[in-house]
Tab-separated table of C-alpha atoms in Angstrom:
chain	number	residue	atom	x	y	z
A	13	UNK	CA	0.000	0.000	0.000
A	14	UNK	CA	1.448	3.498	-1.072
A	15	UNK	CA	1.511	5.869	1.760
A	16	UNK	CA	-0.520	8.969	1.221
A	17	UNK	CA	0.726	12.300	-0.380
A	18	UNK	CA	1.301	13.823	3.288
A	19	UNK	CA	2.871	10.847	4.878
A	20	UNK	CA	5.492	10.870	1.489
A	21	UNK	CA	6.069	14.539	2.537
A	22	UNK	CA	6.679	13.753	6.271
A	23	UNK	CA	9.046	10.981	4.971
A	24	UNK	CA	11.296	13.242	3.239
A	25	UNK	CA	11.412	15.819	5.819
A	26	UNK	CA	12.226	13.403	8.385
A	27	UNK	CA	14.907	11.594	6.308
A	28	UNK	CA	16.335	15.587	6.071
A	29	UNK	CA	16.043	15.921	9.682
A	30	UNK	CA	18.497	12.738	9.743
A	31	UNK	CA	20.674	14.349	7.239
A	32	UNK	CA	20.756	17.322	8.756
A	33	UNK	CA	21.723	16.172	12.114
A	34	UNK	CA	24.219	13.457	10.775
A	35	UNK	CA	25.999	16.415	8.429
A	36	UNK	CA	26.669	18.274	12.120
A	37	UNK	CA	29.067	15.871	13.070
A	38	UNK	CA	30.673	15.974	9.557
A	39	UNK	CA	30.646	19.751	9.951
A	40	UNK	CA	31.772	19.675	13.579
A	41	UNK	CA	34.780	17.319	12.619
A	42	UNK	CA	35.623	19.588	9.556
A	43	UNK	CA	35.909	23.250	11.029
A	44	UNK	CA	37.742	21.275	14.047
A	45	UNK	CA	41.127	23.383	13.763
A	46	UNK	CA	39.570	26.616	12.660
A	47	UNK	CA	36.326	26.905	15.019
A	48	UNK	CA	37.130	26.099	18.592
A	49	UNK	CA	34.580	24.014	19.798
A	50	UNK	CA	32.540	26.145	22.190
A	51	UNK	CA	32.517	28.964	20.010
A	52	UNK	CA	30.749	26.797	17.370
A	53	UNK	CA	28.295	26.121	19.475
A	54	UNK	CA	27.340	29.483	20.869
A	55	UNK	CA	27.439	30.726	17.432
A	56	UNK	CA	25.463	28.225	16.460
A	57	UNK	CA	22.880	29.085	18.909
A	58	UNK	CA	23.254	32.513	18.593
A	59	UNK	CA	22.731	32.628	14.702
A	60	UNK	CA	19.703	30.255	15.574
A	61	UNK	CA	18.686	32.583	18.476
A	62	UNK	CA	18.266	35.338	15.760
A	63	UNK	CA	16.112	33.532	13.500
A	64	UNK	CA	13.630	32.191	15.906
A	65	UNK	CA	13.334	35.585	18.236
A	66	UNK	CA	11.000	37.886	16.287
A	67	UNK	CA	8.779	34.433	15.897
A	68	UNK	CA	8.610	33.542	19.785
A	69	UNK	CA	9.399	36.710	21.787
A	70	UNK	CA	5.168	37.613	21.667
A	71	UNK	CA	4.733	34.244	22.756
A	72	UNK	CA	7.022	33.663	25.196
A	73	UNK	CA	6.313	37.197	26.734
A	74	UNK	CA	2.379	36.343	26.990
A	75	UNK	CA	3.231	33.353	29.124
A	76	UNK	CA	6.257	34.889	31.228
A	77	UNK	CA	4.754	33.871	34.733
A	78	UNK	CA	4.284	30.126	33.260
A	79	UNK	CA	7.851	30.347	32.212
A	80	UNK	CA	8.884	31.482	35.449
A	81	UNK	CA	7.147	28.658	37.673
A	82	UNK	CA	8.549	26.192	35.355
A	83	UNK	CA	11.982	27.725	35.836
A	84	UNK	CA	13.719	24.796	37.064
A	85	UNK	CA	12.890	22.348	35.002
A	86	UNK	CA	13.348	24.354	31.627
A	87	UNK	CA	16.830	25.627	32.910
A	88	UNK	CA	17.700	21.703	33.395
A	89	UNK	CA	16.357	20.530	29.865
A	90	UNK	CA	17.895	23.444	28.558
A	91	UNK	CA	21.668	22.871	29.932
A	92	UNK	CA	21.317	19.000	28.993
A	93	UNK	CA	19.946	18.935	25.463
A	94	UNK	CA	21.602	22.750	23.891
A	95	UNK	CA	24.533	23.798	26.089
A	96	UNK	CA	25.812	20.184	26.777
A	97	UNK	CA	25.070	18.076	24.354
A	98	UNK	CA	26.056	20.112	21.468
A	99	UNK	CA	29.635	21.414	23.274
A	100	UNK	CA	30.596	18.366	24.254
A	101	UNK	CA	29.705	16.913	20.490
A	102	UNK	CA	32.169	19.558	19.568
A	103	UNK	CA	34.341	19.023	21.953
A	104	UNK	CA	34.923	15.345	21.290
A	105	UNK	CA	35.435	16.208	17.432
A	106	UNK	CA	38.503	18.233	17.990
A	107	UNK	CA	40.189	14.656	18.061
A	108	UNK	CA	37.596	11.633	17.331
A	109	UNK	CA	36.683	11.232	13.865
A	110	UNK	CA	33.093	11.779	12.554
A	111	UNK	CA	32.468	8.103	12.098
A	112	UNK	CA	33.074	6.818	15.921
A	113	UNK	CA	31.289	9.859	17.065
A	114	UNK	CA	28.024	8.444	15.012
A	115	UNK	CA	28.543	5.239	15.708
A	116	UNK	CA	28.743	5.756	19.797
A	117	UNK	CA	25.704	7.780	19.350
A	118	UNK	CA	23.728	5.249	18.308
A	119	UNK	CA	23.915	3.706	21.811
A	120	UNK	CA	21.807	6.422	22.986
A	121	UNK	CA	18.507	4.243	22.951
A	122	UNK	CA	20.030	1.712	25.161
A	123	UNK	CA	21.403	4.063	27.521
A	124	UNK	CA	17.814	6.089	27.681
A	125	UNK	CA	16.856	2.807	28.660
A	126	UNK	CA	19.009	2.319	31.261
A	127	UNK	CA	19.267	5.719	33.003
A	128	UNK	CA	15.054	5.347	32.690
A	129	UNK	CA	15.332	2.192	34.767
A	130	UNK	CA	17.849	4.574	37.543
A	131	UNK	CA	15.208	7.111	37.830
A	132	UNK	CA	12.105	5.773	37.827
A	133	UNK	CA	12.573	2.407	38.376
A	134	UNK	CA	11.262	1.434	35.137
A	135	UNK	CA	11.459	-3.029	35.013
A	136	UNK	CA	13.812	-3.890	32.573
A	137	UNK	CA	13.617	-7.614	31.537
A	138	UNK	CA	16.145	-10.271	30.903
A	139	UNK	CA	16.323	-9.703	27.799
A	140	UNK	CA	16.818	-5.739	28.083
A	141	UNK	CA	19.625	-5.866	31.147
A	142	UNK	CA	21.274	-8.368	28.076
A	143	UNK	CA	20.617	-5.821	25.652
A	144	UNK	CA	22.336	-3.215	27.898
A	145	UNK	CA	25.372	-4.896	28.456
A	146	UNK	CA	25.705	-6.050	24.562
A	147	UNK	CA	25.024	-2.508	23.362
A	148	UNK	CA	27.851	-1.029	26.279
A	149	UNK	CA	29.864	-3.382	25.149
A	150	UNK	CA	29.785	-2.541	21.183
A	151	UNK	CA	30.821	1.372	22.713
A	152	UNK	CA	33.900	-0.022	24.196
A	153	UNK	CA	34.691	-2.109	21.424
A	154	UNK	CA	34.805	1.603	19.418
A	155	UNK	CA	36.120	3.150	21.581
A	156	UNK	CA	39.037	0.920	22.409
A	157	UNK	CA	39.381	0.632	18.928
A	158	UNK	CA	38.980	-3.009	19.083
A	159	UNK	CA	40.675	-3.390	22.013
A	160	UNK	CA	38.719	-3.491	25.192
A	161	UNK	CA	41.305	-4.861	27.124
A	162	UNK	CA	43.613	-1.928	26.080
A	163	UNK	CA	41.315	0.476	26.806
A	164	UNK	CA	42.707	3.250	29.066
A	165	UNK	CA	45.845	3.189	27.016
A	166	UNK	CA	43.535	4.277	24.148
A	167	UNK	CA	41.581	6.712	25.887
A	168	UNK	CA	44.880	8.736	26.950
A	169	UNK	CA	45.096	9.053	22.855
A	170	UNK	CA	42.063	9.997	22.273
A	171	UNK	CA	40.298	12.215	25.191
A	172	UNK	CA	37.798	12.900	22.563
A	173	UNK	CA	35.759	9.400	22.284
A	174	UNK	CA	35.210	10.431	25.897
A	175	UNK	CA	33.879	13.644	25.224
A	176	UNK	CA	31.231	12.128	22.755
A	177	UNK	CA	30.247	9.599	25.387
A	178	UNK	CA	29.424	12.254	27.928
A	179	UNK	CA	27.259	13.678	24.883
A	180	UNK	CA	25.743	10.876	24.219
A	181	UNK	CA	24.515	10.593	28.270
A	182	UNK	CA	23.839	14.201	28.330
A	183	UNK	CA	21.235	13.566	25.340
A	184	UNK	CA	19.977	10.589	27.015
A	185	UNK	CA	19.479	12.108	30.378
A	186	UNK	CA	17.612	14.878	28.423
A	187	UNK	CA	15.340	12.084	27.001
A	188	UNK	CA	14.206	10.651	30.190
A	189	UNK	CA	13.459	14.073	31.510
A	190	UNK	CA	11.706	15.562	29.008
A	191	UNK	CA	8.349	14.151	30.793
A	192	UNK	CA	9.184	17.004	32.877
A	193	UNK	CA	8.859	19.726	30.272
A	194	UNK	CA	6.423	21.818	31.168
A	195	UNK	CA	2.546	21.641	29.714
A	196	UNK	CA	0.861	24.286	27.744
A	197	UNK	CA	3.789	25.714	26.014
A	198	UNK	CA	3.640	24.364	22.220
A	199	UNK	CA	6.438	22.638	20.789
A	200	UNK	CA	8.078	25.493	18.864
A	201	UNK	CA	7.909	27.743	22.378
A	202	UNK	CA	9.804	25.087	24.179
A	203	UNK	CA	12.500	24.927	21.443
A	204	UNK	CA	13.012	28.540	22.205
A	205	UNK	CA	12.996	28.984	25.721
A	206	UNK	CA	15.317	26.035	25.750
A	207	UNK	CA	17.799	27.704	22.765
A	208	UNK	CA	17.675	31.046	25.094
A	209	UNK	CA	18.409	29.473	28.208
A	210	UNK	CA	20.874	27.044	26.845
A	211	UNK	CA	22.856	29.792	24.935
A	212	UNK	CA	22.548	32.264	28.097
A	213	UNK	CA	24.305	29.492	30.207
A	214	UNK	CA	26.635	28.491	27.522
A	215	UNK	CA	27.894	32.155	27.255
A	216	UNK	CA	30.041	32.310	30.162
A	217	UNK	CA	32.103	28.931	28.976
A	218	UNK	CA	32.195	31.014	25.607
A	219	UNK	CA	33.713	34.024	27.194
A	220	UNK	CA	36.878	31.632	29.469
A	221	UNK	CA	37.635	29.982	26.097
A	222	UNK	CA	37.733	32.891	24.050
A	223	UNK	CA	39.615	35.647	26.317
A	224	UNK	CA	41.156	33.169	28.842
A	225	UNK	CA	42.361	30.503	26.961
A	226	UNK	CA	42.904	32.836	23.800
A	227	UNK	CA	41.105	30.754	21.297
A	228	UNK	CA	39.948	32.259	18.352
A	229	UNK	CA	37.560	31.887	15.989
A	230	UNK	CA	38.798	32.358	12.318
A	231	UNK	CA	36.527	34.085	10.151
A	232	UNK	CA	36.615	33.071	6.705
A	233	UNK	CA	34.348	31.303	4.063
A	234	UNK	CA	34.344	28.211	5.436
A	235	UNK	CA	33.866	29.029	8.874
A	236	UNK	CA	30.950	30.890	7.843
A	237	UNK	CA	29.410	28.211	6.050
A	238	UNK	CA	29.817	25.677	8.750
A	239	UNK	CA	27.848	28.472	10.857
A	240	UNK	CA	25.368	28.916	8.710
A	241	UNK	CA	24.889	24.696	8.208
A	242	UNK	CA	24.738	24.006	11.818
A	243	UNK	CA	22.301	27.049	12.701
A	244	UNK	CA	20.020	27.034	10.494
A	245	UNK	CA	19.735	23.400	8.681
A	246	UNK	CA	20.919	21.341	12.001
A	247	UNK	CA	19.000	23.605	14.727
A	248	UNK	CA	15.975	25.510	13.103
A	249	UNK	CA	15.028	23.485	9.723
A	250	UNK	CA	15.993	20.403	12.015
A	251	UNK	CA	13.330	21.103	14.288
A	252	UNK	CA	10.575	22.101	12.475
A	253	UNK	CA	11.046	19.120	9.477
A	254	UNK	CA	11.081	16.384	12.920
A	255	UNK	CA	7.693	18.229	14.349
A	256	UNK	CA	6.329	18.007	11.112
A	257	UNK	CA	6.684	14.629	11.555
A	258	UNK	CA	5.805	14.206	14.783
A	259	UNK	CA	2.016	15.578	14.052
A	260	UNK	CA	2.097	13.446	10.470
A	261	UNK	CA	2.855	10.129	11.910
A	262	UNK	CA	2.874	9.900	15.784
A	263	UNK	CA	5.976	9.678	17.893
A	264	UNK	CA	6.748	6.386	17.821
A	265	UNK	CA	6.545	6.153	13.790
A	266	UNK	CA	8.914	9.096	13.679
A	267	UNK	CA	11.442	7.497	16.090
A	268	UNK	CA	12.711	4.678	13.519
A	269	UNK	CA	14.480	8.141	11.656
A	270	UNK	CA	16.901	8.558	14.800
A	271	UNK	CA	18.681	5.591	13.188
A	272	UNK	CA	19.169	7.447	10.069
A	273	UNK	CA	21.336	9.721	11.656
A	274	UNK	CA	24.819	7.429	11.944
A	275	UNK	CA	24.018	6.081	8.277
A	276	UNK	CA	23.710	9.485	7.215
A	277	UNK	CA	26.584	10.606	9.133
A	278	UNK	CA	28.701	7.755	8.435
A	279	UNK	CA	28.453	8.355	4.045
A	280	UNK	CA	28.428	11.966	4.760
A	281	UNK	CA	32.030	11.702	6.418
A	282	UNK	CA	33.510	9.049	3.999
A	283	UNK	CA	32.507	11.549	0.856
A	284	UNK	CA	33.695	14.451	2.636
A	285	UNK	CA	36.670	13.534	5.461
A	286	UNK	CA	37.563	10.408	3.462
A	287	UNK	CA	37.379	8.470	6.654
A	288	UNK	CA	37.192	4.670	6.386
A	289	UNK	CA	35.435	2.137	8.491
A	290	UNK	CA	37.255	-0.832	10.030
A	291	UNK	CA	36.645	-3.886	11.079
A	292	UNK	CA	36.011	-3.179	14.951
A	293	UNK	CA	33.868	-0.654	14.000
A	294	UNK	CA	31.498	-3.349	12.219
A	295	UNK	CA	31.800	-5.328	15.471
A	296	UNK	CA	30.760	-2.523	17.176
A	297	UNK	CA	28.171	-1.739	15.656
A	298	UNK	CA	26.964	-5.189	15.208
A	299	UNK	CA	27.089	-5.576	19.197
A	300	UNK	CA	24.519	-1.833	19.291
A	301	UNK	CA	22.241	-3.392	17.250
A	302	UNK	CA	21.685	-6.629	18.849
A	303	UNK	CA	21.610	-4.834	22.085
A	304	UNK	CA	18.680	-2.640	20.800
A	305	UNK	CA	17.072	-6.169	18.967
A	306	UNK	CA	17.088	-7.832	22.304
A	307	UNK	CA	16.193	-4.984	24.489
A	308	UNK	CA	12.817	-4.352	22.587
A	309	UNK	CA	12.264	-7.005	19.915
A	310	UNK	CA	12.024	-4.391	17.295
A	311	UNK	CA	14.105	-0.443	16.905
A	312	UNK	CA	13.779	1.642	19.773
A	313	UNK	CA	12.094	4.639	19.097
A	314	UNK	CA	13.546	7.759	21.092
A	315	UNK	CA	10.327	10.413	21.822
A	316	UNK	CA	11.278	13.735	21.341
C-alpha cells in the first residue's frame, strides 16, 4: 500500500532531519582546527537565536509567569539537550573522527533505557539488562578501537571518544526528563525557551575559552558556512522538518528516523573527510544493534 501524499512529505522531511543532524558531526569534525569548539556552538545558537526571536518573543512574553514557575525544570532541559550536548559533540570532534562519534551515538537508545530504569525504576527484563550490556559493550569495542582490554591506554590518545560519550549521556538524560517539560507551552515555544536558556548558560564557557584561553575563531568562508549549516539546517530546519513529523505520523513512527542519523553521518564523512570504516567498528556496531534487537524485539524509538 502506497503511503498517502502527506505521509510521502513527512518521509522526506524526516529523512532531512536525519541528514541534517548526521551532516553536524561531519561539519563539527571539519571546522575542528579553525572553530574552537565552544565557540561553534554558541554561534550556532546565537545565529539560531536570531532567527527564531521575532517568531517567539510575543509568545514567550504572553506566558512569562508560566515560564517562570517552570523555571527549574526548563533551565535543566535546557543545559542538557543545547549547552551540553552540542559542546561536548564539539568538543569530542577536535580529536575523534566523525564516524566513531556516530557510531557511539547510536547507543543512545540503550542508555535512555538504562538511566530510565535509575530514575524511575522502570522493570527492565532479561532480555533488556542483556541488551544493555551487549550494546555497552559494542561502545567499548569503538572506543578501544577493538581493544577493550587496552582500553585506558587508548583513551589517553584519544580524550575525545570520551567527550562524545558524555554527549551521548547528556542527550539521554535529556530524554528521560523531558516528561518534565512543562505543559501548555507548544512545541516550537519550548524549542526557544530552551535555545535562550541554553545559549545564556553556555555564554560564560564562551567568554573563558575565548579571552582566557585565547582561542579564536577564524573568520573566513568556510567558517561561515559551517555556521550557517549548523544554525540554520541542524538547529531551526531540524526542528521544524522532525515536528512536522511528529504531528504526520505519531511519535513512535517518527522514532525509527533517529537511526538514520549514523548512516547518514557515516556516508556523509567518507565523501567528505575520506574516513574509512574498520573492522572493529562493524563489530561494534553489530554488538549496538543486537543490544537494541534484544532490548525491545524491534528499533527503539527515542520520543522527542
Amino acid at each position: 500500500m502506497m503511503p498517502s501524499r502527506s505521509d510521502a512529505i513527512a518521509y522526506g522531511l524526516l529523512t532531512l532531519t536525519a541528514l541534517f543532524w548526521g551532516g553536524n558531526f561531519v561539519v563539527g569534525r571539519a571546522v575542528s582546527s579553525e572553530i574552537p569548539p565552544i565557540a561553534l556552538a554558541w554561534w550556532r545558537w546565537c545565529f539560531a537565536l536570531g532567527l527564531i526571536l521575532p517568531f517567539c518573543l510575543v509568545p514567550l512574553w504572553r506566558k512569562r509567569r508560566q515560564l517562570w514557575q517552570a523555571r527549574w525544570p526548563l533551565l535543566l532541559l535546557a543545559a542538557l539537550g543545547v549547552t551540553a550536548f552540542n559542546t561536548l559533540v564539539y568538543l569530542g570532534l577536535q580529536t575523534a573522527t566523525a564516524s566513531d562519534a556516530l557510531l557511539i551515538l547510536s547507543a543512545g537508545p540503550i542508555l535512555i533505557l538504562l538511566i530510565s530504569w535509575v530514575l524511575y525504576r522502570e522493570k527492565i527484563s532479561t532480555g533488556q539488562l542483556l541488551g544493555v550490556s551487549l550494546s555497552l559493550l559494542g561502545v567499548l569495542m569503538i572506543i578501544s578501537r577493538g581493544a577493550p582490554w587496552r582500553l585506558l591506554s587508548q583513551l589517553e590518545g584519544n580524550l575525545g571518544l570520551i567527550w562524545i560519550l558524555l554527549a551521548v549521556i547528556s542527550w539521554a538524560f535529556y530524554s528521560v526528563l523531558l516528561r518534565l517539560r512543562p505543559h501548555g507551552l507548544t512545541g516550537f515555544e519550548f524549542f526557544a525557551s530552551s535555545v535562550i536558556l541554553g545559549f545564556l548558560l553556555l555564554t560564560p564557557f564562551y567568554l573563558y575559552e575565548h579571552w582566557v584561553q585565547a582561542r579564536i575563531l577564524i573568520w573566513n568562508e568556510q567558517s561561515l558556512y559551517a555556521l550557517f549549516y549548523v544554525s540554520i539546517f541542524a538547529s531551526v530546519l531540524a526542528f521544524l522538518f522532525w515536528n512536522q513529523g511528529v504531528a504526520q505520523l505519531g511519535a513512535n513512527r517518527t522514532g525509527y528516523f533517529i537511526h538514520l542519523i549514523p548512516v547518514w553521518g557515516i556516508l556523509l564523512a567518507y565523501l567528505f573527510l575520506a574516513e574509512r570504516l574498520y573492522l572493529f567498528h562493524a563489530l561494534g556496531i553489530g554488538m549496538i544493534v543486537g543490544g537494541l534487537i534484544l532490548s525491545t524485539g524491534r528499533a527503539v524509538t527515542v520520543k522527542n
